Amino acid sequence: DEHDDEHDDEYDDEYDDDEYDGEYEDDDEFVEKIVDDEECIDEYPHCQMWAEFKPSECDRNPDFMLSKCKLACRACEKRKRYSDILPTIDGRDLGIAQNFNGNEEISTEELEKRVAASQKYMREQIQLGSIDPDALRSCKNEYEFCTLWSLQGECDNNPAFMRFRCGPACLSCEMLDFKHRCPMDREIMGPDAWSPGDLDRMFRRLSLEPYKSKYDVNVLSSPDSEEG
């Protein structure tokens, strides 16, 4: 329709092939990535590239992206978690493809094993269902060096950054779920300040003497009044 054509033109202009020096398949060679749900596909060869931009086009242009790049944005109706994308050696199913160029301290083999461990962790979280699905779906390795940094101990040395930006590599996706990040400790909190019915009783007392005169209470409505 006219709306889609308008967006198509915008993307053709903004993401010209000559200006992009990353890696993606040519249009003629592009094969739609179809999983169990036949509608869960990327209709354009550049969908994954657009989804990985900072900020992601999935957030900047949701009307277009969530319709035309469902798989890249992990927005499929039937499958909204990491199971949308099959595990890959380079870990792009966990976000940005990881850099496997090791160094003197960490080998390529160690990096590959860590990615495999991250993938196993994500599968386990899906099966357990203990993390909010939306939080789990948003847990990604946002940098190509997340796995390397995790093996260098950065998950512990720099947790404020790593556990949120490199969640799969740090095995810390539960930190994106508020109930895990800020659990309520009943021992610290103590008993509830209010019990069922306490608020109603407080307002009823305020509407009676001596409080009514003392605080100049004007009751506009109450459960007992005709207006309710």
Coordinates of C-alpha atoms in Angstrom, one line a residue:
D1 CA 0.0 0.0 0.0
E2 CA 1.0 3.7 -0.1
H3 CA 2.3 3.7 3.5
D4 CA 4.6 0.7 2.9
D5 CA 5.9 2.1 -0.4
E6 CA 6.8 5.3 1.3
H7 CA 8.8 3.4 4.0
D8 CA 10.4 1.2 1.3
D9 CA 11.7 4.3 -0.5
E10 CA 13.0 5.8 2.7
Y11 CA 15.0 2.7 3.5
D12 CA 16.3 2.4 -0.1
D13 CA 17.6 6.0 0.1
E14 CA 19.0 5.8 3.7
Y15 CA 20.8 2.5 3.5
D16 CA 22.4 2.6 0.1
D17 CA 24.6 -0.5 -0.7
D18 CA 27.6 1.6 -1.6
E19 CA 27.6 3.3 1.8
Y20 CA 27.5 0.1 3.9
D21 CA 30.8 -1.7 4.4
G22 CA 29.5 -4.5 6.6
E23 CA 28.4 -8.0 5.5
Y24 CA 25.1 -9.0 4.2
E25 CA 23.7 -11.1 1.4
D26 CA 23.0 -9.6 -2.1
D27 CA 19.4 -9.1 -3.0
D28 CA 19.6 -11.8 -5.7
E29 CA 21.0 -14.3 -3.2
F30 CA 18.8 -13.3 -0.3
V31 CA 16.7 -16.2 1.0
E32 CA 13.9 -15.4 3.5
K33 CA 14.6 -16.9 6.9
I34 CA 11.6 -18.9 7.6
V35 CA 11.1 -20.7 10.9
D36 CA 8.1 -22.8 12.1
D37 CA 5.8 -19.8 11.7
E38 CA 5.7 -19.0 7.9
E39 CA 4.9 -15.4 8.6
C40 CA 8.0 -15.0 10.9
I41 CA 10.4 -13.8 8.2
D42 CA 12.6 -10.9 7.2
E43 CA 11.3 -9.4 3.9
Y44 CA 14.5 -7.4 3.2
P45 CA 18.1 -8.7 3.1
H46 CA 19.2 -5.7 5.3
C47 CA 16.7 -6.4 8.2
Q48 CA 19.4 -7.8 10.5
M49 CA 21.7 -4.8 9.8
W50 CA 18.9 -2.3 10.5
A51 CA 17.9 -4.2 13.7
E52 CA 21.6 -4.0 15.0
F53 CA 21.9 -0.2 14.5
K54 CA 22.4 1.9 17.6
P55 CA 19.6 2.7 18.4
S56 CA 17.9 -0.2 16.7
E57 CA 15.5 0.6 13.8
C58 CA 13.1 -1.9 15.5
D59 CA 12.7 0.9 18.1
R60 CA 13.1 3.9 15.9
N61 CA 10.7 2.8 13.1
P62 CA 8.5 0.1 14.6
D63 CA 5.6 0.5 12.1
F64 CA 7.9 -0.6 9.3
M65 CA 10.3 -2.9 11.1
L66 CA 7.9 -4.9 13.1
S67 CA 6.0 -5.6 10.0
K68 CA 8.7 -6.1 7.4
C69 CA 11.6 -7.4 9.6
K70 CA 9.8 -9.6 12.2
L71 CA 12.5 -12.1 12.6
A72 CA 15.4 -9.6 13.0
C73 CA 13.3 -7.7 15.6
R74 CA 12.2 -10.9 17.3
A75 CA 8.6 -9.7 16.9
C76 CA 7.0 -12.9 15.7
E77 CA 3.5 -13.5 17.0
K78 CA 4.0 -17.2 18.0
R79 CA 7.6 -17.1 19.1
K80 CA 8.9 -14.0 20.9
R81 CA 12.1 -15.4 22.4
Y82 CA 15.5 -16.6 21.4
S83 CA 14.0 -19.8 20.0
D84 CA 13.1 -17.7 16.9
I85 CA 16.7 -17.9 15.7
L86 CA 18.7 -21.1 15.5
P87 CA 22.0 -21.1 17.4
T88 CA 25.0 -19.9 15.3
I89 CA 28.7 -20.5 15.8
D90 CA 29.4 -16.8 15.9
G91 CA 26.6 -16.2 18.5
R92 CA 24.5 -13.8 16.3
D93 CA 21.4 -15.5 17.7
L94 CA 22.4 -13.8 21.0
G95 CA 22.7 -10.3 19.5
I96 CA 25.8 -9.0 17.7
A97 CA 28.0 -11.6 16.1
Q98 CA 31.0 -12.2 18.4
N99 CA 34.6 -11.5 17.5
F100 CA 36.6 -14.7 17.9
N101 CA 40.1 -13.1 17.4
G102 CA 41.7 -14.3 20.6
N103 CA 44.8 -12.9 22.2
E104 CA 47.7 -14.2 24.3
E105 CA 45.4 -14.7 27.3
I106 CA 42.2 -16.1 25.7
S107 CA 42.1 -18.4 22.7
T108 CA 39.6 -18.7 19.9
E109 CA 38.5 -22.0 21.3
E110 CA 37.7 -20.5 24.7
L111 CA 35.6 -17.8 23.0
E112 CA 33.7 -20.4 21.1
K113 CA 33.1 -22.5 24.2
R114 CA 31.8 -19.4 26.0
V115 CA 29.3 -18.6 23.2
A116 CA 28.1 -22.2 23.4
A117 CA 27.7 -21.8 27.2
S118 CA 25.7 -18.6 26.6
Q119 CA 23.4 -20.4 24.1
K120 CA 22.9 -23.2 26.6
Y121 CA 22.1 -20.7 29.3
M122 CA 19.5 -19.0 27.1
R123 CA 17.8 -22.3 26.2
E124 CA 17.6 -23.1 29.9
Q125 CA 16.0 -19.8 30.7
I126 CA 13.4 -20.3 28.0
Q127 CA 12.6 -23.7 29.4
L128 CA 12.5 -22.6 33.1
G129 CA 10.3 -19.6 32.3
S130 CA 11.5 -17.8 35.4
I131 CA 12.4 -14.6 33.5
D132 CA 9.8 -12.3 32.0
P133 CA 9.6 -13.2 28.2
D134 CA 10.0 -9.5 27.2
A135 CA 13.0 -9.1 29.4
L136 CA 14.6 -12.3 28.0
R137 CA 13.9 -11.3 24.4
S138 CA 15.7 -7.9 25.0
C139 CA 18.7 -9.6 26.6
K140 CA 21.4 -9.4 23.9
N141 CA 25.1 -9.1 23.5
E142 CA 25.3 -5.6 22.2
Y143 CA 29.0 -5.5 21.3
E144 CA 31.2 -7.9 19.3
F145 CA 33.6 -8.2 22.3
C146 CA 31.1 -9.1 24.9
T147 CA 32.3 -12.7 25.1
L148 CA 35.9 -11.7 25.2
W149 CA 35.2 -9.2 28.0
S150 CA 33.3 -11.8 30.0
L151 CA 36.3 -14.1 29.9
Q152 CA 38.5 -11.2 31.0
G153 CA 36.4 -10.9 34.2
E154 CA 34.5 -7.8 33.2
C155 CA 31.1 -9.2 34.2
D156 CA 32.3 -8.9 37.8
N157 CA 34.7 -5.9 37.4
N158 CA 32.1 -3.8 35.6
P159 CA 28.7 -5.3 36.4
A160 CA 26.7 -2.1 35.9
F161 CA 27.6 -2.1 32.2
M162 CA 28.3 -5.8 31.4
R163 CA 25.3 -7.4 32.9
F164 CA 22.9 -5.2 31.0
R165 CA 24.8 -4.8 27.7
C166 CA 26.3 -8.3 27.5
G167 CA 23.7 -10.3 29.3
P168 CA 24.1 -13.6 27.4
A169 CA 27.9 -13.5 27.7
C170 CA 27.6 -12.8 31.5
L171 CA 24.8 -15.3 32.0
S172 CA 22.9 -12.5 33.6
C173 CA 19.7 -11.9 31.7
E174 CA 17.6 -12.2 34.9
M175 CA 19.0 -8.7 35.8
L176 CA 16.8 -7.2 33.1
D177 CA 13.8 -8.5 34.9
F178 CA 12.8 -6.0 37.6
K179 CA 11.5 -8.7 40.1
H180 CA 15.0 -10.4 39.9
R181 CA 17.0 -7.1 39.9
C182 CA 15.1 -5.6 42.8
P183 CA 13.5 -8.4 44.8
M184 CA 11.4 -7.5 47.8
D185 CA 13.1 -8.7 51.0
R186 CA 10.2 -9.3 53.5
E187 CA 12.6 -9.4 56.5
I188 CA 13.9 -6.0 55.7
M189 CA 10.6 -4.5 54.7
G190 CA 8.7 -5.8 57.8
P191 CA 5.0 -6.1 58.0
D192 CA 2.7 -4.3 55.5
A193 CA 1.8 -0.8 56.5
W194 CA -1.8 -1.3 55.4
S195 CA -4.0 -4.3 55.7
P196 CA -7.2 -4.8 53.7
G197 CA -9.9 -2.4 54.8
D198 CA -7.5 -0.1 56.7
L199 CA -7.7 2.8 54.2
D200 CA -11.5 2.7 54.3
R201 CA -11.5 2.8 58.1
M202 CA -9.1 5.7 58.2
F203 CA -11.4 7.9 55.9
R204 CA -14.4 6.9 57.9
R205 CA -12.7 8.1 61.1
L206 CA -11.7 11.4 59.5
S207 CA -15.4 12.0 58.6
L208 CA -16.4 11.7 62.2
E209 CA -15.8 14.0 65.2
P210 CA -13.5 15.3 66.5
Y211 CA -11.5 14.9 63.2
K212 CA -14.2 16.3 61.0
S213 CA -14.2 19.7 62.8
K214 CA -10.5 19.7 63.6
Y215 CA -9.4 19.2 60.0
D216 CA -12.5 20.9 58.3
V217 CA -13.3 17.7 56.5
N218 CA -15.7 18.0 53.6
V219 CA -17.0 14.6 52.4
L220 CA -17.8 14.9 48.6
S221 CA -18.8 11.3 48.2
S222 CA -18.6 8.0 50.1
P223 CA -19.7 4.3 49.6
D224 CA -22.7 5.1 51.8
S225 CA -23.8 8.2 49.8
E226 CA -26.4 8.0 47.0
E227 CA -23.8 9.3 44.6
G228 CA -21.4 6.6 45.7

